[in-house]
Amino acid sequence: MLPRDIAAFLICALGAVLGAYTIALFKRRPSLFQMFAACFFSGGSLVFYYYYFEGFGSPLIPLLYYSVVVGTAVVFAKFRNKLNS
């Protein structure tokens, strides 16, 4: 992997983490701006991932990306449960 590929992966992972974090901060009725921010970070991360790594041959990158997405979702779900308790 090139340093450019690592930087692109870190941008994708950062978008996934920020998307999960904004969703974790939602109250019962999120504002339109909060919903837009969550869609922007999560969707932007996914679109950039598929755009950049479309022809990438390594199966390691999808495994790492989706483990970051699922891992942050689980961590922030637990964080949200503690926050709402």
mmCIF file of C-alpha atoms in Angstrom:
data_model
loop_
_atom_site.group_PDB
_atom_site.id
_atom_site.type_symbol
_atom_site.label_atom_id
_atom_site.label_comp_id
_atom_site.label_asym_id
_atom_site.label_seq_id
_atom_site.Cartn_x
_atom_site.Cartn_y
_atom_site.Cartn_z
ATOM 1 C CA MET A 1 0.000 0.000 0.000
ATOM 2 C CA LEU A 2 1.161 3.451 -0.832
ATOM 3 C CA PRO A 3 1.052 6.357 1.610
ATOM 4 C CA ARG A 4 -1.676 7.816 -0.599
ATOM 5 C CA ASP A 5 -3.766 4.680 -0.062
ATOM 6 C CA ILE A 6 -3.252 4.849 3.689
ATOM 7 C CA ALA A 7 -4.299 8.503 3.739
ATOM 8 C CA ALA A 8 -7.423 7.689 1.697
ATOM 9 C CA PHE A 9 -8.291 4.846 4.073
ATOM 10 C CA LEU A 10 -7.849 7.117 7.102
ATOM 11 C CA ILE A 11 -10.177 9.701 5.524
ATOM 12 C CA CYS A 12 -12.781 6.988 4.959
ATOM 13 C CA ALA A 13 -12.411 5.698 8.514
ATOM 14 C CA LEU A 14 -12.632 9.219 9.940
ATOM 15 C CA GLY A 15 -15.882 9.826 8.056
ATOM 16 C CA ALA A 16 -17.319 6.561 9.393
ATOM 17 C CA VAL A 17 -16.334 7.442 12.962
ATOM 18 C CA LEU A 18 -17.748 10.973 12.712
ATOM 19 C CA GLY A 19 -20.980 9.635 11.218
ATOM 20 C CA ALA A 20 -21.441 7.175 14.068
ATOM 21 C CA TYR A 21 -20.567 9.866 16.610
ATOM 22 C CA THR A 22 -23.151 12.313 15.265
ATOM 23 C CA ILE A 23 -25.781 9.576 15.338
ATOM 24 C CA ALA A 24 -24.841 8.775 18.944
ATOM 25 C CA LEU A 25 -25.407 12.402 19.916
ATOM 26 C CA PHE A 26 -28.989 12.443 18.588
ATOM 27 C CA LYS A 27 -31.765 13.116 21.025
ATOM 28 C CA ARG A 28 -35.287 11.807 20.476
ATOM 29 C CA ARG A 29 -36.014 14.333 17.727
ATOM 30 C CA PRO A 30 -32.819 15.270 15.883
ATOM 31 C CA SER A 31 -32.697 18.526 13.978
ATOM 32 C CA LEU A 32 -32.402 18.669 10.227
ATOM 33 C CA PHE A 33 -28.792 19.832 10.528
ATOM 34 C CA GLN A 34 -27.894 16.826 12.706
ATOM 35 C CA MET A 35 -29.480 14.434 10.241
ATOM 36 C CA PHE A 36 -27.681 16.140 7.361
ATOM 37 C CA ALA A 37 -24.344 15.946 9.201
ATOM 38 C CA ALA A 38 -24.778 12.225 9.882
ATOM 39 C CA CYS A 39 -25.695 11.543 6.247
ATOM 40 C CA PHE A 40 -22.811 13.700 5.029
ATOM 41 C CA PHE A 41 -20.149 11.951 7.114
ATOM 42 C CA SER A 42 -21.447 8.399 6.708
ATOM 43 C CA GLY A 43 -22.440 8.678 3.079
ATOM 44 C CA GLY A 44 -19.345 10.642 2.152
ATOM 45 C CA SER A 45 -17.159 8.013 3.740
ATOM 46 C CA LEU A 46 -18.887 5.217 1.861
ATOM 47 C CA VAL A 47 -18.871 7.018 -1.490
ATOM 48 C CA PHE A 48 -15.208 7.981 -1.148
ATOM 49 C CA TYR A 49 -14.335 4.417 -0.165
ATOM 50 C CA TYR A 50 -16.036 2.918 -3.207
ATOM 51 C CA TYR A 51 -14.651 5.618 -5.508
ATOM 52 C CA TYR A 52 -11.055 5.286 -4.379
ATOM 53 C CA PHE A 53 -10.794 1.541 -3.733
ATOM 54 C CA GLU A 54 -12.969 0.324 -6.623
ATOM 55 C CA GLY A 55 -10.257 -1.597 -8.468
ATOM 56 C CA PHE A 56 -8.110 -2.412 -5.453
ATOM 57 C CA GLY A 57 -7.071 -6.063 -5.441
ATOM 58 C CA SER A 58 -6.460 -6.626 -1.757
ATOM 59 C CA PRO A 59 -9.297 -8.129 0.327
ATOM 60 C CA LEU A 60 -7.700 -6.602 3.426
ATOM 61 C CA ILE A 61 -8.974 -3.074 2.755
ATOM 62 C CA PRO A 62 -12.718 -3.964 2.719
ATOM 63 C CA LEU A 63 -12.228 -6.076 5.826
ATOM 64 C CA LEU A 64 -10.527 -3.222 7.667
ATOM 65 C CA TYR A 65 -13.030 -0.611 6.496
ATOM 66 C CA TYR A 66 -16.115 -2.575 7.469
ATOM 67 C CA SER A 67 -14.576 -3.588 10.793
ATOM 68 C CA VAL A 68 -14.053 0.130 11.526
ATOM 69 C CA VAL A 69 -17.666 0.878 10.539
ATOM 70 C CA VAL A 70 -19.164 -1.942 12.612
ATOM 71 C CA GLY A 71 -16.765 -1.390 15.513
ATOM 72 C CA THR A 72 -17.583 2.302 15.822
ATOM 73 C CA ALA A 73 -21.290 1.555 15.556
ATOM 74 C CA VAL A 74 -21.065 -0.893 18.465
ATOM 75 C CA VAL A 75 -18.900 1.399 20.597
ATOM 76 C CA PHE A 76 -21.097 4.451 20.077
ATOM 77 C CA ALA A 77 -24.266 2.423 20.645
ATOM 78 C CA LYS A 78 -22.935 1.511 24.081
ATOM 79 C CA PHE A 79 -21.899 5.136 24.594
ATOM 80 C CA ARG A 80 -25.399 6.286 23.675
ATOM 81 C CA ASN A 81 -27.007 3.848 26.100
ATOM 82 C CA LYS A 82 -24.836 5.145 28.926
ATOM 83 C CA LEU A 83 -25.545 8.747 27.916
ATOM 84 C CA ASN A 84 -29.328 8.247 27.921
ATOM 85 C CA SER A 85 -29.368 6.345 31.237
#
